[in-house]
Short mmCIF file of C-alpha atoms and ligand atoms in Angstrom, two decimals:
data_model
loop_
_atom_site.label_atom_id
_atom_site.label_comp_id
_atom_site.label_asym_id
_atom_site.label_seq_id
_atom_site.Cartn_x
_atom_site.Cartn_y
_atom_site.Cartn_z
CA UNK A 17 12.61 -15.98 41.44
CA UNK A 18 14.58 -13.30 39.74
CA UNK A 19 14.27 -11.76 36.37
CA UNK A 20 16.95 -12.84 33.94
CA UNK A 21 17.54 -11.06 30.65
CA UNK A 22 19.75 -11.60 27.65
CA UNK A 23 22.42 -8.91 27.55
CA UNK A 24 23.88 -8.24 24.10
CA UNK A 25 27.02 -6.88 25.78
CA UNK A 26 27.91 -10.29 27.20
CA UNK A 27 25.79 -12.47 24.86
CA UNK A 28 24.48 -14.15 28.01
CA UNK A 29 21.28 -14.42 29.98
CA UNK A 30 22.03 -12.76 33.31
CA UNK A 31 20.13 -11.82 36.45
CA UNK A 32 18.76 -8.30 36.10
CA UNK A 33 20.48 -6.08 38.65
CA UNK A 34 19.33 -2.46 38.35
CA UNK A 35 21.34 0.47 39.68
CA UNK A 36 18.86 0.90 42.50
CA UNK A 37 16.86 -2.10 43.72
CA UNK A 38 13.21 -1.92 42.70
CA UNK A 39 13.75 0.73 40.06
CA UNK A 40 14.18 0.24 36.34
CA UNK A 41 14.86 2.86 33.72
CA UNK A 42 14.21 1.70 30.19
CA UNK A 43 15.17 3.54 27.01
CA UNK A 44 13.80 2.20 23.76
CA UNK A 45 14.71 3.74 20.42
CA UNK A 46 11.53 5.04 18.89
CA UNK A 47 10.38 5.37 15.30
CA UNK A 48 11.76 7.76 12.73
CA UNK A 49 8.60 9.63 11.88
CA UNK A 50 9.24 10.19 8.19
CA UNK A 51 6.69 7.53 7.28
CA UNK A 52 4.38 4.98 8.92
CA UNK A 53 5.99 2.49 11.25
CA UNK A 54 5.52 -1.02 9.83
CA UNK A 55 4.53 -4.17 11.64
CA UNK A 56 8.21 -5.20 11.81
CA UNK A 57 8.94 -2.01 13.76
CA UNK A 58 5.96 -2.81 15.95
CA UNK A 59 7.31 -6.27 16.66
CA UNK A 60 10.20 -4.52 18.41
CA UNK A 61 7.89 -2.08 20.20
CA UNK A 62 5.71 -4.97 21.35
CA UNK A 63 8.65 -6.89 22.79
CA UNK A 64 9.57 -3.71 24.64
CA UNK A 65 5.97 -3.29 25.78
CA UNK A 66 6.06 -6.82 27.17
CA UNK A 67 9.30 -6.00 28.98
CA UNK A 68 7.80 -2.82 30.43
CA UNK A 69 4.58 -4.56 31.47
CA UNK A 70 6.45 -7.43 33.09
CA UNK A 71 8.74 -5.07 35.00
CA UNK A 72 5.66 -3.25 36.28
CA UNK A 73 3.77 -6.43 37.11
CA UNK A 74 6.88 -7.62 38.99
CA UNK A 75 6.73 -4.53 41.19
CA UNK A 76 9.46 -2.40 39.61
CA UNK A 77 9.09 1.34 39.53
CA UNK A 78 9.68 1.57 35.80
CA UNK A 79 10.59 4.70 33.91
CA UNK A 80 10.17 4.17 30.20
CA UNK A 81 11.55 6.64 27.67
CA UNK A 82 10.83 6.25 23.96
CA UNK A 83 11.96 8.96 21.59
CA UNK A 84 10.57 10.09 18.29
CA UNK A 85 13.30 10.71 15.73
CA UNK A 86 12.07 13.79 13.94
CA UNK A 87 15.39 15.02 12.54
CA UNK A 88 17.79 12.80 10.61
CA UNK A 89 18.75 12.12 6.98
CA UNK A 90 15.43 10.47 6.21
CA UNK A 91 13.03 13.03 7.72
CA UNK A 92 14.94 15.90 6.09
CA UNK A 93 15.02 14.19 2.70
CA UNK A 94 11.29 13.38 2.90
CA UNK A 95 10.34 16.96 3.88
CA UNK A 96 12.57 18.43 1.17
CA UNK A 97 11.09 16.12 -1.47
CA UNK A 98 7.62 17.35 -0.55
CA UNK A 99 8.69 20.98 -0.25
CA UNK A 100 7.35 21.35 3.28
CA UNK A 101 8.99 22.05 6.65
CA UNK A 102 10.33 19.23 8.79
CA UNK A 103 7.58 19.87 11.30
CA UNK A 104 4.83 19.81 8.68
CA UNK A 105 6.13 16.54 7.37
CA UNK A 106 6.62 14.67 10.64
CA UNK A 107 3.63 15.80 12.72
CA UNK A 108 0.99 13.66 10.96
CA UNK A 109 3.30 10.64 11.20
CA UNK A 110 3.81 11.25 14.91
CA UNK A 111 0.05 11.28 15.35
CA UNK A 112 -0.35 8.15 13.22
CA UNK A 113 2.31 6.39 15.28
CA UNK A 114 0.49 7.15 18.52
CA UNK A 115 -2.79 5.86 17.10
CA UNK A 116 -1.15 2.64 15.93
CA UNK A 117 0.64 2.26 19.25
CA UNK A 118 -2.61 2.68 21.19
CA UNK A 119 -4.43 0.32 18.86
CA UNK A 120 -1.79 -2.34 19.54
CA UNK A 121 -2.24 -1.72 23.29
CA UNK A 122 1.35 -0.61 23.72
CA UNK A 123 1.57 1.40 26.92
CA UNK A 124 2.57 4.99 26.19
CA UNK A 125 6.07 5.74 27.49
CA UNK A 126 6.48 7.91 30.58
CA UNK A 127 8.54 10.28 28.46
CA UNK A 128 8.37 10.64 24.69
CA UNK A 129 11.04 13.18 23.75
CA UNK A 130 11.27 14.49 20.24
CA UNK A 131 14.81 15.11 19.08
CA UNK A 132 14.14 18.69 17.97
CA UNK A 133 12.99 19.56 21.49
CA UNK A 134 16.32 18.46 23.00
CA UNK A 135 18.79 20.36 20.84
CA UNK A 136 20.29 22.17 23.88
CA UNK A 137 21.37 18.99 25.73
CA UNK A 138 22.76 17.65 22.44
CA UNK A 139 24.87 20.76 21.95
CA UNK A 140 26.03 20.48 25.55
CA UNK A 141 27.06 16.87 25.09
CA UNK A 142 28.94 17.60 21.85
CA UNK A 143 30.67 20.60 23.46
CA UNK A 144 31.71 18.35 26.34
CA UNK A 145 33.28 15.87 23.91
CA UNK A 146 35.07 18.72 22.07
CA UNK A 147 36.40 20.02 25.42
CA UNK A 148 37.74 16.56 26.26
CA UNK A 149 39.42 16.27 22.86
CA UNK A 150 37.34 13.21 21.94
CA UNK A 151 35.46 15.08 19.25
CA UNK A 152 36.94 17.35 16.63
CA UNK A 153 35.71 19.72 13.98
CA UNK A 154 36.64 18.75 10.42
CA UNK A 155 37.18 20.87 7.30
CA UNK A 156 33.57 20.39 6.28
CA UNK A 157 32.49 22.24 9.48
CA UNK A 158 30.90 19.13 10.96
CA UNK A 159 31.91 17.73 14.35
CA UNK A 160 33.05 14.10 14.46
CA UNK A 161 33.62 11.57 17.21
CA UNK A 162 37.12 10.16 17.13
CA UNK A 163 36.81 6.44 17.71
CA UNK A 164 40.56 6.18 18.22
CA UNK A 165 40.10 8.20 21.42
CA UNK A 166 37.59 5.73 22.82
CA UNK A 167 39.28 2.36 23.39
CA UNK A 168 36.05 0.50 24.21
CA UNK A 169 34.63 1.24 20.75
CA UNK A 170 33.23 -1.92 19.19
CA UNK A 171 32.54 -3.77 22.44
CA UNK A 172 28.79 -4.14 21.93
CA UNK A 173 28.95 -5.22 18.30
CA UNK A 174 32.18 -7.19 18.87
CA UNK A 175 33.92 -5.24 16.22
CA UNK A 176 37.54 -6.22 15.90
CA UNK A 177 39.60 -3.11 16.54
CA UNK A 178 42.05 -4.18 13.87
CA UNK A 179 39.28 -3.72 11.37
CA UNK A 180 38.71 -0.13 12.35
CA UNK A 181 40.00 2.60 10.18
CA UNK A 182 40.11 5.58 12.50
CA UNK A 183 41.36 8.99 11.59
CA UNK A 184 40.28 12.19 9.95
CA UNK A 185 40.53 10.68 6.50
CA UNK A 186 37.95 8.00 7.36
CA UNK A 187 34.73 9.64 8.30
CA UNK A 188 31.04 8.93 7.83
CA UNK A 189 28.42 11.60 8.00
CA UNK A 190 25.44 9.46 7.03
CA UNK A 191 23.17 8.47 9.91
CA UNK A 192 23.29 4.82 8.90
CA UNK A 193 26.37 2.98 7.74
CA UNK A 194 27.67 -0.52 7.43
CA UNK A 195 30.04 -2.28 9.80
CA UNK A 196 32.81 -2.25 7.25
CA UNK A 197 32.57 1.52 7.25
CA UNK A 198 33.32 1.82 10.98
CA UNK A 199 34.98 5.19 11.20
CA UNK A 200 34.68 8.53 12.91
CA UNK A 201 31.01 9.48 12.83
CA UNK A 202 29.25 12.82 12.77
CA UNK A 203 27.90 14.26 16.01
CA UNK A 204 26.91 17.56 14.44
CA UNK A 205 26.46 18.12 10.75
CA UNK A 206 27.15 21.56 9.35
CA UNK A 207 23.96 23.00 7.91
CA UNK A 208 23.46 22.57 4.18
CA UNK A 209 20.90 24.33 1.97
CA UNK A 210 18.45 21.44 2.29
CA UNK A 211 18.60 21.54 6.11
CA UNK A 212 17.93 25.29 6.08
CA UNK A 213 15.10 24.92 3.57
CA UNK A 214 13.12 22.56 5.81
CA UNK A 215 13.99 24.31 9.09
CA UNK A 216 16.42 21.67 10.35
CA UNK A 217 19.34 23.88 11.40
CA UNK A 218 20.24 25.31 14.79
CA UNK A 219 22.95 27.65 16.07
CA UNK A 220 25.70 26.13 18.21
CA UNK A 221 29.06 27.38 19.51
CA UNK A 222 30.69 25.09 16.92
CA UNK A 223 28.60 26.38 14.04
CA UNK A 224 25.13 26.17 12.60
CA UNK A 225 23.93 22.67 11.89
CA UNK A 226 21.91 19.76 13.16
CA UNK A 227 22.58 16.73 15.36
CA UNK A 228 23.52 13.30 14.02
CA UNK A 229 20.97 10.59 14.76
CA UNK A 230 23.17 8.70 17.25
CA UNK A 231 23.83 11.65 19.53
CA UNK A 232 20.11 12.37 19.77
CA UNK A 233 19.36 9.22 21.78
CA UNK A 234 22.38 9.67 24.06
CA UNK A 235 21.48 13.26 24.90
CA UNK A 236 17.75 12.63 25.42
CA UNK A 237 18.33 9.53 27.55
CA UNK A 238 20.95 11.21 29.75
CA UNK A 239 18.89 14.37 30.16
CA UNK A 240 15.74 12.51 31.16
CA UNK A 241 17.25 10.01 33.60
CA UNK A 242 19.22 12.80 35.23
CA UNK A 243 16.04 14.81 35.71
CA UNK A 244 14.13 11.78 36.93
CA UNK A 245 16.59 10.02 39.22
CA UNK A 246 19.82 12.01 39.10
CA UNK A 247 21.73 9.17 37.42
CA UNK A 248 23.60 8.86 34.14
CA UNK A 249 23.41 5.13 33.51
CA UNK A 250 20.32 3.40 32.14
CA UNK A 251 19.18 0.08 33.55
CA UNK A 252 18.00 -1.25 30.18
CA UNK A 253 18.41 -0.01 26.64
CA UNK A 254 16.50 -1.84 23.93
CA UNK A 255 15.92 -1.82 20.20
CA UNK A 256 15.93 -4.01 17.14
CA UNK A 257 19.02 -6.05 16.21
CA UNK A 258 19.89 -3.72 13.32
CA UNK A 259 20.55 -0.95 15.84
CA UNK A 260 23.47 -2.76 17.48
CA UNK A 261 25.79 -1.25 14.90
CA UNK A 262 26.35 1.57 14.40
CA UNK A 263 23.57 3.21 16.40
CA UNK A 264 23.99 1.63 19.81
CA UNK A 265 27.74 1.30 19.49
CA UNK A 266 27.89 5.03 18.84
CA UNK A 267 25.46 5.80 21.66
CA UNK A 268 27.76 3.97 24.10
CA UNK A 269 30.85 5.77 22.81
CA UNK A 270 29.34 9.26 23.05
CA UNK A 271 27.61 8.71 26.38
CA UNK A 272 30.47 7.02 28.21
CA UNK A 273 33.06 9.45 26.83
CA UNK A 274 30.83 12.26 28.08
CA UNK A 275 29.85 10.92 31.52
CA UNK A 276 33.17 9.20 32.25
CA UNK A 277 31.22 6.08 33.27
CA UNK A 278 32.25 2.74 31.83
CA UNK A 279 28.67 1.88 30.95
CA UNK A 280 25.75 3.70 29.42
CA UNK A 281 23.20 0.95 30.03
CA UNK A 282 23.59 -2.08 32.26
CA UNK A 283 21.62 -4.32 29.94
CA UNK A 284 21.30 -4.07 26.15
CA UNK A 285 18.40 -5.98 24.66
CA UNK A 286 17.71 -6.53 20.99
CA UNK A 287 14.68 -7.97 19.24
CA UNK A 288 14.90 -10.00 16.05
CA UNK A 289 13.36 -9.09 12.73
CA UNK A 290 9.96 -9.87 11.40
CA UNK A 291 9.95 -11.33 7.92
CA UNK A 292 7.15 -11.16 5.41
CA UNK A 293 6.94 -14.21 3.17
CA UNK A 294 10.56 -14.99 4.01
CA UNK A 295 12.02 -11.53 3.36
CA UNK A 296 12.97 -8.93 5.95
CA UNK A 297 10.25 -6.30 6.06
CA UNK A 298 11.79 -3.06 4.96
CA UNK A 299 10.77 0.10 3.21
CA UNK A 300 13.83 -0.51 1.10
CA UNK A 301 12.38 -3.76 -0.29
CA UNK A 302 8.88 -2.38 -0.60
CA UNK A 303 7.32 -5.30 1.30
CA UNK A 304 5.69 -3.28 3.99
CA UNK A 305 2.71 -4.12 6.12
CA UNK A 306 1.67 -1.29 8.41
CA UNK A 307 -0.47 -1.39 11.52
CA UNK A 308 -3.09 0.63 9.67
CA UNK A 309 -3.18 -1.86 6.83
CA UNK A 310 -4.07 -4.45 9.45
CA UNK A 311 -6.71 -2.22 10.99
CA UNK A 312 -8.29 -1.62 7.63
CA UNK A 313 -8.29 -5.36 7.01
CA UNK A 314 -10.21 -5.78 10.26
CA UNK A 315 -7.45 -7.54 12.19
CA UNK A 316 -7.81 -7.57 15.95
CA UNK A 317 -4.95 -6.17 18.05
CA UNK A 318 -5.28 -9.07 20.51
CA UNK A 319 -4.66 -11.51 17.66
CA UNK A 320 -1.66 -9.49 16.42
CA UNK A 321 -0.13 -9.53 19.90
CA UNK A 322 -0.91 -13.24 20.21
CA UNK A 323 0.90 -13.91 16.93
CA UNK A 324 3.99 -11.88 17.82
CA UNK A 325 4.28 -13.19 21.38
CA UNK A 326 4.06 -16.75 20.14
CA UNK A 327 7.70 -16.49 19.05
CA UNK A 328 10.51 -15.54 21.40
CA UNK A 329 11.71 -11.98 20.79
CA UNK A 330 15.25 -13.20 19.95
CA UNK A 331 14.04 -15.51 17.20
CA UNK A 332 13.18 -14.59 13.67
CA UNK A 333 9.52 -14.69 12.84
CA UNK A 334 7.75 -14.81 9.52
CA UNK A 335 4.42 -13.03 9.20
CA UNK A 336 1.77 -14.86 7.21
CA UNK A 337 -1.99 -14.87 6.86
CA UNK A 338 -2.02 -18.43 8.17
CA UNK A 339 -0.14 -17.39 11.32
CA UNK A 340 -2.56 -14.51 11.85
CA UNK A 341 -5.51 -16.87 11.37
CA UNK A 342 -4.14 -19.27 14.01
CA UNK A 343 -3.48 -16.35 16.37
CA UNK A 344 -7.04 -15.10 15.84
CA UNK A 345 -8.35 -18.51 16.91
CA UNK A 346 -6.12 -18.61 19.98
CA UNK A 347 -7.13 -15.10 20.92
CA UNK A 348 -10.83 -15.86 20.35
CA UNK A 349 -10.61 -18.86 22.73
CA UNK A 350 -9.29 -16.51 25.39
CA UNK A 351 -12.01 -13.96 24.64
CA UNK A 352 -14.77 -16.55 24.92
CA UNK A 353 -13.38 -17.61 28.27
CA UNK A 354 -13.15 -14.01 29.46
CA UNK A 355 -16.81 -13.46 28.69
CA UNK A 356 -17.78 -16.73 30.32
CA UNK A 357 -15.79 -15.88 33.42
CA UNK A 358 -17.47 -12.47 33.63
CA UNK A 359 -20.84 -14.15 34.00
CA UNK A 360 -19.69 -17.03 36.23
CA UNK A 361 -17.33 -15.38 38.65
CA UNK A 362 -17.71 -16.68 42.20
CA UNK A 363 -16.93 -15.10 45.53
CA UNK A 364 -14.83 -17.98 46.84
CA UNK A 365 -12.19 -20.28 45.44
CA UNK A 366 -12.57 -23.99 45.72
CA UNK A 367 -9.31 -25.90 46.22
CA UNK A 368 -9.18 -27.05 42.62
CA UNK A 369 -9.52 -23.63 41.01
CA UNK A 370 -7.14 -22.12 43.58
CA UNK A 371 -4.57 -24.81 42.68
CA UNK A 372 -5.01 -24.12 38.95
CA UNK A 373 -4.44 -20.42 39.59
CA UNK A 374 -1.30 -21.14 41.63
CA UNK A 375 0.11 -23.46 38.96
CA UNK A 376 -0.51 -20.80 36.37
CA UNK A 377 1.24 -18.10 38.41
CA UNK A 378 4.31 -20.27 38.92
CA UNK A 379 4.57 -21.22 35.24
CA UNK A 380 3.82 -17.74 33.93
CA UNK A 381 6.34 -16.07 36.23
CA UNK A 382 9.05 -18.63 35.49
CA UNK A 383 8.54 -18.17 31.76
CA UNK A 384 8.71 -14.39 31.73
CA UNK A 385 11.56 -14.28 34.23
CA UNK A 386 13.49 -16.48 31.82
CA UNK A 387 14.39 -13.73 29.34
CA UNK A 388 10.77 -12.93 28.55
CA UNK A 389 9.76 -16.32 27.26
CA UNK A 390 6.41 -15.14 25.94
CA UNK A 391 5.57 -18.33 24.00
CA UNK A 392 5.75 -20.31 27.26
CA UNK A 393 3.79 -17.66 29.12
CA UNK A 394 1.09 -17.88 26.43
CA UNK A 395 1.11 -21.65 26.79
CA UNK A 396 0.57 -21.32 30.55
CA UNK A 397 -2.36 -18.98 29.89
CA UNK A 398 -4.02 -21.45 27.53
CA UNK A 399 -3.61 -24.20 30.14
CA UNK A 400 -5.27 -21.93 32.71
CA UNK A 401 -8.16 -21.25 30.35
CA UNK A 402 -8.61 -24.95 29.56
CA UNK A 403 -8.80 -25.75 33.27
CA UNK A 404 -11.16 -22.84 33.85
CA UNK A 405 -13.45 -23.98 31.04
CA UNK A 406 -13.48 -27.51 32.40
CA UNK A 407 -14.52 -26.32 35.85
CA UNK A 408 -17.19 -24.06 34.39
CA UNK A 409 -18.45 -27.00 32.33
CA UNK A 410 -18.95 -28.83 35.61
CA UNK A 411 -21.16 -25.97 36.71
CA UNK A 412 -18.65 -24.56 39.15
CA UNK A 413 -17.72 -20.95 39.81
CA UNK A 414 -14.24 -19.47 39.63
CA UNK A 415 -13.26 -17.44 42.66
CA UNK A 416 -11.01 -14.41 43.26
CA UNK A 417 -7.68 -16.32 42.98
CA UNK A 418 -8.64 -17.59 39.55
CA UNK A 419 -9.94 -14.21 38.46
CA UNK A 420 -6.69 -12.59 39.63
CA UNK A 421 -4.66 -15.11 37.63
CA UNK A 422 -6.65 -14.22 34.52
CA UNK A 423 -6.25 -10.51 35.26
CA UNK A 424 -2.45 -10.90 35.59
CA UNK A 425 -2.21 -12.57 32.18
CA UNK A 426 -4.47 -9.96 30.64
CA UNK A 427 -2.44 -7.15 32.20
CA UNK A 428 0.91 -8.47 30.96
CA UNK A 429 0.10 -10.06 27.59
CA UNK A 430 -3.15 -8.31 26.61
CA UNK A 431 -3.79 -10.90 23.89
CA UNK A 432 -7.55 -11.33 24.25
CA UNK A 433 -9.67 -9.95 21.43
CA UNK A 434 -10.98 -6.42 21.62
CA UNK A 435 -13.89 -6.17 23.97
CA UNK A 436 -15.73 -4.65 21.02
CA UNK A 437 -17.10 -8.03 20.14
CA UNK A 438 -18.34 -9.91 23.18
CA UNK A 439 -19.42 -13.51 22.93
CA UNK A 440 -21.91 -15.09 25.28
CA UNK A 441 -21.83 -18.85 24.91
CA UNK A 442 -24.87 -20.99 25.52
CA UNK A 443 -23.25 -22.39 28.68
CA UNK A 444 -22.57 -18.93 30.01
CA UNK A 445 -26.16 -17.96 29.30
CA UNK A 446 -27.45 -21.02 31.10
CA UNK A 447 -25.35 -20.23 34.17
CA UNK A 448 -26.54 -16.63 34.03
CA UNK A 449 -30.13 -17.78 33.92
CA UNK A 450 -29.68 -20.06 36.92
CA UNK A 451 -28.25 -17.10 38.67
CA UNK A 452 -31.38 -15.17 37.97
CA UNK A 453 -29.67 -12.81 35.54
CA UNK A 454 -32.69 -12.17 33.55
CA UNK A 455 -33.19 -9.40 36.06
CA UNK A 456 -33.95 -6.60 33.68
CA UNK A 457 -31.46 -3.79 33.43
CA UNK A 458 -32.80 -0.23 33.02
CA UNK A 459 -34.21 0.65 29.61
CA UNK A 460 -31.70 3.42 29.08
CA UNK A 461 -27.99 2.68 28.59
CA UNK A 462 -25.62 4.13 31.19
CA UNK A 463 -23.27 6.80 29.83
CA UNK A 464 -19.97 5.16 30.86
CA UNK A 465 -18.76 2.90 27.99
CA UNK A 466 -17.75 0.01 30.27
CA UNK A 467 -21.09 0.15 32.09
CA UNK A 468 -22.87 0.39 28.77
CA UNK A 469 -21.16 -2.77 27.61
CA UNK A 470 -22.19 -4.65 30.77
CA UNK A 471 -25.70 -3.27 30.26
CA UNK A 472 -25.81 -4.55 26.69
CA UNK A 473 -24.50 -7.98 27.72
CA UNK A 474 -27.15 -8.24 30.38
CA UNK A 475 -29.92 -7.34 27.98
CA UNK A 476 -28.54 -9.90 25.55
CA UNK A 477 -28.83 -12.54 28.29
CA UNK A 478 -32.40 -11.43 29.03
CA UNK A 479 -33.26 -11.64 25.34
CA UNK A 480 -31.85 -15.16 25.12
CA UNK A 481 -34.05 -16.21 28.04
CA UNK A 482 -37.10 -14.63 26.40
CA UNK A 483 -36.37 -16.48 23.19
CA UNK A 484 -36.07 -19.75 25.04
CA UNK A 485 -39.46 -18.99 26.63
CA UNK A 486 -40.77 -18.44 23.07
CA UNK A 487 -41.57 -14.86 23.91
CA UNK A 488 -40.47 -13.64 20.50
CA UNK A 489 -42.17 -10.26 20.58
CA UNK A 490 -40.24 -9.27 23.68
CA UNK A 491 -37.02 -10.68 22.21
CA UNK A 492 -37.50 -8.50 19.16
CA UNK A 493 -38.24 -5.48 21.30
CA UNK A 494 -34.95 -6.00 23.17
CA UNK A 495 -33.08 -6.35 19.91
CA UNK A 496 -34.49 -2.98 18.81
CA UNK A 497 -33.74 -1.40 22.17
CA UNK A 498 -30.09 -2.47 21.90
CA UNK A 499 -29.91 -1.35 18.31
CA UNK A 500 -31.10 2.11 19.25
CA UNK A 501 -28.34 2.27 21.86
CA UNK A 502 -25.74 1.25 19.31
CA UNK A 503 -25.47 -2.51 19.86
CA UNK A 504 -26.04 -5.29 17.39
CA UNK A 505 -26.89 -8.80 18.55
CA UNK A 506 -25.89 -11.66 16.29
CA UNK A 507 -26.96 -15.22 16.93
CA UNK A 508 -24.13 -17.64 16.45
CA UNK A 509 -23.69 -21.37 16.27
CA UNK A 510 -24.63 -23.57 19.21
CA UNK A 511 -26.72 -20.96 20.92
CA UNK A 512 -23.91 -18.44 21.36
CA UNK A 513 -24.57 -14.73 20.97
CA UNK A 514 -22.24 -11.95 19.88
CA UNK A 515 -22.78 -8.45 21.13
CA UNK A 516 -21.15 -5.94 18.81
CA UNK A 517 -21.22 -2.16 18.89
CA UNK A 518 -22.61 -0.83 15.61
CA UNK A 519 -20.34 1.23 13.40
CA UNK A 520 -17.32 -0.34 15.12
CA UNK A 521 -14.97 2.58 14.95
CA UNK A 522 -11.73 2.41 13.05
CA UNK A 523 -10.41 5.63 14.45
CA UNK A 524 -7.82 6.34 11.81
CA UNK A 525 -6.85 9.97 11.81
CA UNK A 526 -8.84 12.01 9.36
CA UNK A 527 -6.11 13.77 7.50
CA UNK A 528 -3.92 10.94 6.43
CA UNK A 529 -0.54 12.00 5.10
CA UNK A 530 -0.03 10.96 1.50
CA UNK A 531 2.26 7.97 0.88
ZN1 ZN B 19 18.35 5.34 19.55
#
């Protein structure tokens, strides 16, 4: 079975054929760190995380680059408005982005270049385009890309060349512009007083200034894949649909004109928007929900991932409290199974559980290989969990094949609730008791957090057995012992127990930048 991906270049789902078999370079346009990334931005980053995770799970040697845009119109304007340097303005937002990314379980990229750290390769690229006569310096001192000199311009966004208005009289220097404004775009913007005031100006052979947003991604991507693998074509380039034009169109033009290759990325992938109550989430419309809003509301990252993966990345999705509630339930079902499995894992597979695991693998792989069909992959996971629960209900164990199937799903989707709250169901406790689990763990918690969690779960199982034996004094003593080690035990319906670390940390950074 091969991986097939939708390529915006051809508007088709095609087999993924990387430059070198078994290797996959992936460039994803990162956030502009002038403000907090919102949950709509994170929908894109999560689709890209799923892509990265699936490539890795499929055995590819993946090289993932995600930039941080720290110099563009918006970061400069925001720093100038506050009267601070560019660096002072963006640094806290870069830190906040990483916290939110980690909270949402998005794997950190292998390379996370910041635009201001790659000014030299940008100057080199622009100089190359000037030397080839594809770029020119205008009266305003800025350097522009001449789209008339690049016949393939408009291929990605299917822009009709008759609509183009090329020429020195039609230029755009803004980093973002509309399709009807397709015109020569700025590669290097001559430094103005505002740029100098915030420290966003650099010397170049063609004058002091700063890079345009589009050239930043081209230069960073080319520099990093050259260093890594000595190539100048990406396997996959991804972003949100609003980047198709002009950003990605311009990236292709600059990169291909510079390298002389007829492609900059073999596959272009674009994720659809996330709406909020039917409106596109945008800072412009003021209907923003950030990852930290969700954290402060106590949302679980597993539930957020579950919600977003329940819709295909190329379909529009509307965020609502009801959708999050449903996702929380789905995620909780998976979490309850995970905890049950942890206490009832067997050493061998019986034919039935091995068959369930094999069916899951086939369905899960087929779904993700079909242009990352995450909703179907989630469906396959819930089927697996239903079958697993049924077999556990019959008092059976689930062997290594079943455990590996669960681990694959958890590795690729990561939609189970945070392990912070662990649930031991009455069934799981009964199985544990049969197994002789009320073997008492040591009185002192082990230092490693994962061991400490297992320790706490074990004590919780012992306490449940003591309560059933009506040994309430000992049950209370265990509750206090766990409390002293930072764990709270809560009795739940139908004999289930939750084990929760006290003071569940919301590790938001301490110095939060003002809105
Ligand atoms: Zn980009």
